[in-house]
């Protein structure tokens, strides 16, 4: 600093020499800060640097918390401003964590810069130094919610306490939410997330993330589920009246699909169907009028008369008159009988030759006529059979249906066959039996049985010759079977599927044989018979040949997956059949039978038996009977790779199928082709008609060696995919990755449950570097081969015992000790009127007993029922001839 001293003047007068005033040096301004210290944070143990710059400044120092910082702790730099020529000073200091922590009191650690010039001092603003941190726990974490579609959603988040205060981001399924890109999201100043209108795509896992210079913290994940409550569709058209004659019922349905409940949304209120009474006009069969007068005698020595089916005409679907419209007889009192029969027999032999050459042009099946026509030998016709020909080896009639062709063109050229005109001469011969002997050995006798079935498909022709032609039958390895059956009957069974067809003795007419088949339709080739809220409960099964004429009912056995152990009925069960056009039609609704019902349905815990007289394609469907939701039985199966794992990746598959042998058999075949193996016995699960999905999750993975590639906490199979009853196997895959190839042990839990329903847990402990042994729920042995039993070997009950039981119980008894009591004892008495319409009610009951006891068909249960009825005479026969 500059200092001035006072000097006394001498008495000399300089007033005349010196001016009145002297010029002084220009005054120096106060220091002005070009850079002031800024607030800082100490992260962990790293010190904070504070800096300031001022001009003009002769000196510049820091003062912290009111005390001067030691001059040795300053780093000073000096320069000259080229524009003003003033001195510029800059100074730095370092503040450590220890200095900040040693400060006592409520005030934060602060520092201030002070600069001097000749004009005075200037102070900078204070810069605060604090220790940075971020606590671990959130003050408030977001909570999962279930909200309806288009509802406003508020997810709250209060980040952990920190210095400096944490910045907050929101993650949706691990992706950062940017409100600038999606205007449906809004973040408040308090870090809350607002979804203005919930969309289905907003169903996700949401996480609040807080961060500052020190650390980054994640909140627990909140699962937001956007649900949709169900709405009814429009009513369907009223169904046809279920009664073919008289009073019946009509139904119409609606489904909860407008929209369908989703993600746990409420099911529609009200019934899914309505039923009203209806009346159907009864069919009236036609009747013949009186015969007309005979015609004039013709050139063929015959005259004709006719009648019409008009007394009355058939109405309302009634049958047409049975018999011929035309009648003829010889009108010459036998004068030209010999010539007529000879010409007729020549024509018959001509037709025989025609059939041998052109048999391929006819559809072939057995027909039920038994009338035969034979021709006497005649010297005028050397082609007629000689009386010494071998005896008649057939007892089956046949008939031609379709155009006849002459042989004027090439025998092997079907395009040049000329149709013969239809003549009344052929009408009296509809039941023609034709026998042709190729040689004198009985093994060369051909028996032709010709007719078209009702559906245009033919049954199988049979010949005594080893090279007779065969019709192509449907074949699905492991899913079909076939056999040639006749009057003795038999049983077709598809192994390991629970599907079988019982053909009782006498169902096929005497002397006739059919190539019969049984087939489970592949799911990818089948149209689902369910509609609306219905679900498929059995495989779709075809048996045939369709249109085949049966003398007695057959029994088709199908496994079902409906849960039936509740005290109140939860199901409305309907049997459906598929038409030739592919459409599905209702055959019978359980509990709504009438005298016109074409079949009888016997329901057991795991199987249903259909007693019917028409072969075709059938399936059982069901829907919940309000107010209680119905349950289906499912099976859960866990599969893993059979071969040792040689990579870091490993996968587990969980299948969800209907609880039936056929469904599990398909899954095992699929996994066998994929190289998978079943780890343990399948687990049962009751799946409720609640519109809730099936949820699968994996737990207790040893995270030090394994990690799951699944980003979400769980996987789900949609409700409708399971409830529709599609035969397609449904599964979820859990993909895992091990830390190194040295890791071989895997332990975890897999949980499978229906949301708000039942569940199952798989406990897994396996060595992935070993070849796993399969665990098969199916019986061992050649289960994939077709199985059939023909004749008496197919039935547990001997024919003699069966006949005596029928003879004893078919006739009504005043004491009620007849077939009705047997039906009650066997549990087949749900609708007795069906059996009452059959020629032998007892026979149909015994057929149903055979079908329902095919796995354990001993005679003890039947004997016990007869003993309870007091039929001692039948018991004696069973003791002598049976196995009781």
Short mmCIF file of N, CA and C in Angstrom, two decimals, residues 30-33 54 113-117 120-124:
data_model
loop_
_atom_site.label_atom_id
_atom_site.label_comp_id
_atom_site.label_asym_id
_atom_site.label_seq_id
_atom_site.Cartn_x
_atom_site.Cartn_y
_atom_site.Cartn_z
N UNK A 30 -12.60 -0.81 -8.70
CA UNK A 30 -12.74 -1.97 -7.81
C UNK A 30 -12.60 -3.26 -8.64
N UNK A 31 -12.13 -4.30 -7.98
CA UNK A 31 -12.01 -5.58 -8.72
C UNK A 31 -13.40 -6.08 -9.18
N UNK A 32 -13.40 -6.68 -10.34
CA UNK A 32 -14.63 -7.26 -10.90
C UNK A 32 -14.36 -8.74 -11.24
N UNK A 33 -15.24 -9.62 -10.75
CA UNK A 33 -15.03 -11.06 -10.94
C UNK A 33 -15.45 -11.49 -12.34
N UNK A 54 -10.50 -12.47 -11.14
CA UNK A 54 -10.93 -11.07 -10.98
C UNK A 54 -9.92 -10.14 -11.63
N UNK A 113 -14.63 -16.03 -2.53
CA UNK A 113 -13.40 -15.44 -3.07
C UNK A 113 -13.39 -13.93 -2.78
N UNK A 114 -12.23 -13.37 -2.27
CA UNK A 114 -12.10 -11.93 -1.96
C UNK A 114 -10.93 -11.37 -2.78
N UNK A 115 -11.18 -10.26 -3.54
CA UNK A 115 -10.15 -9.64 -4.39
C UNK A 115 -9.92 -8.19 -3.95
N UNK A 116 -8.61 -7.76 -3.99
CA UNK A 116 -8.23 -6.38 -3.63
C UNK A 116 -7.69 -5.63 -4.85
N UNK A 117 -7.97 -4.32 -4.82
CA UNK A 117 -7.30 -3.38 -5.73
C UNK A 117 -7.05 -2.09 -4.94
N UNK A 120 -10.20 -0.75 -3.42
CA UNK A 120 -10.92 -1.43 -2.35
C UNK A 120 -11.01 -2.94 -2.61
N UNK A 121 -11.97 -3.62 -1.95
CA UNK A 121 -12.14 -5.08 -2.06
C UNK A 121 -13.52 -5.42 -2.64
N UNK A 122 -13.54 -6.62 -3.24
CA UNK A 122 -14.81 -7.16 -3.77
C UNK A 122 -14.91 -8.64 -3.38
N UNK A 123 -16.13 -9.06 -2.95
CA UNK A 123 -16.37 -10.45 -2.56
C UNK A 123 -17.25 -11.16 -3.62
N UNK A 124 -16.92 -12.42 -3.87
CA UNK A 124 -17.73 -13.22 -4.80
C UNK A 124 -18.92 -13.82 -4.03
#
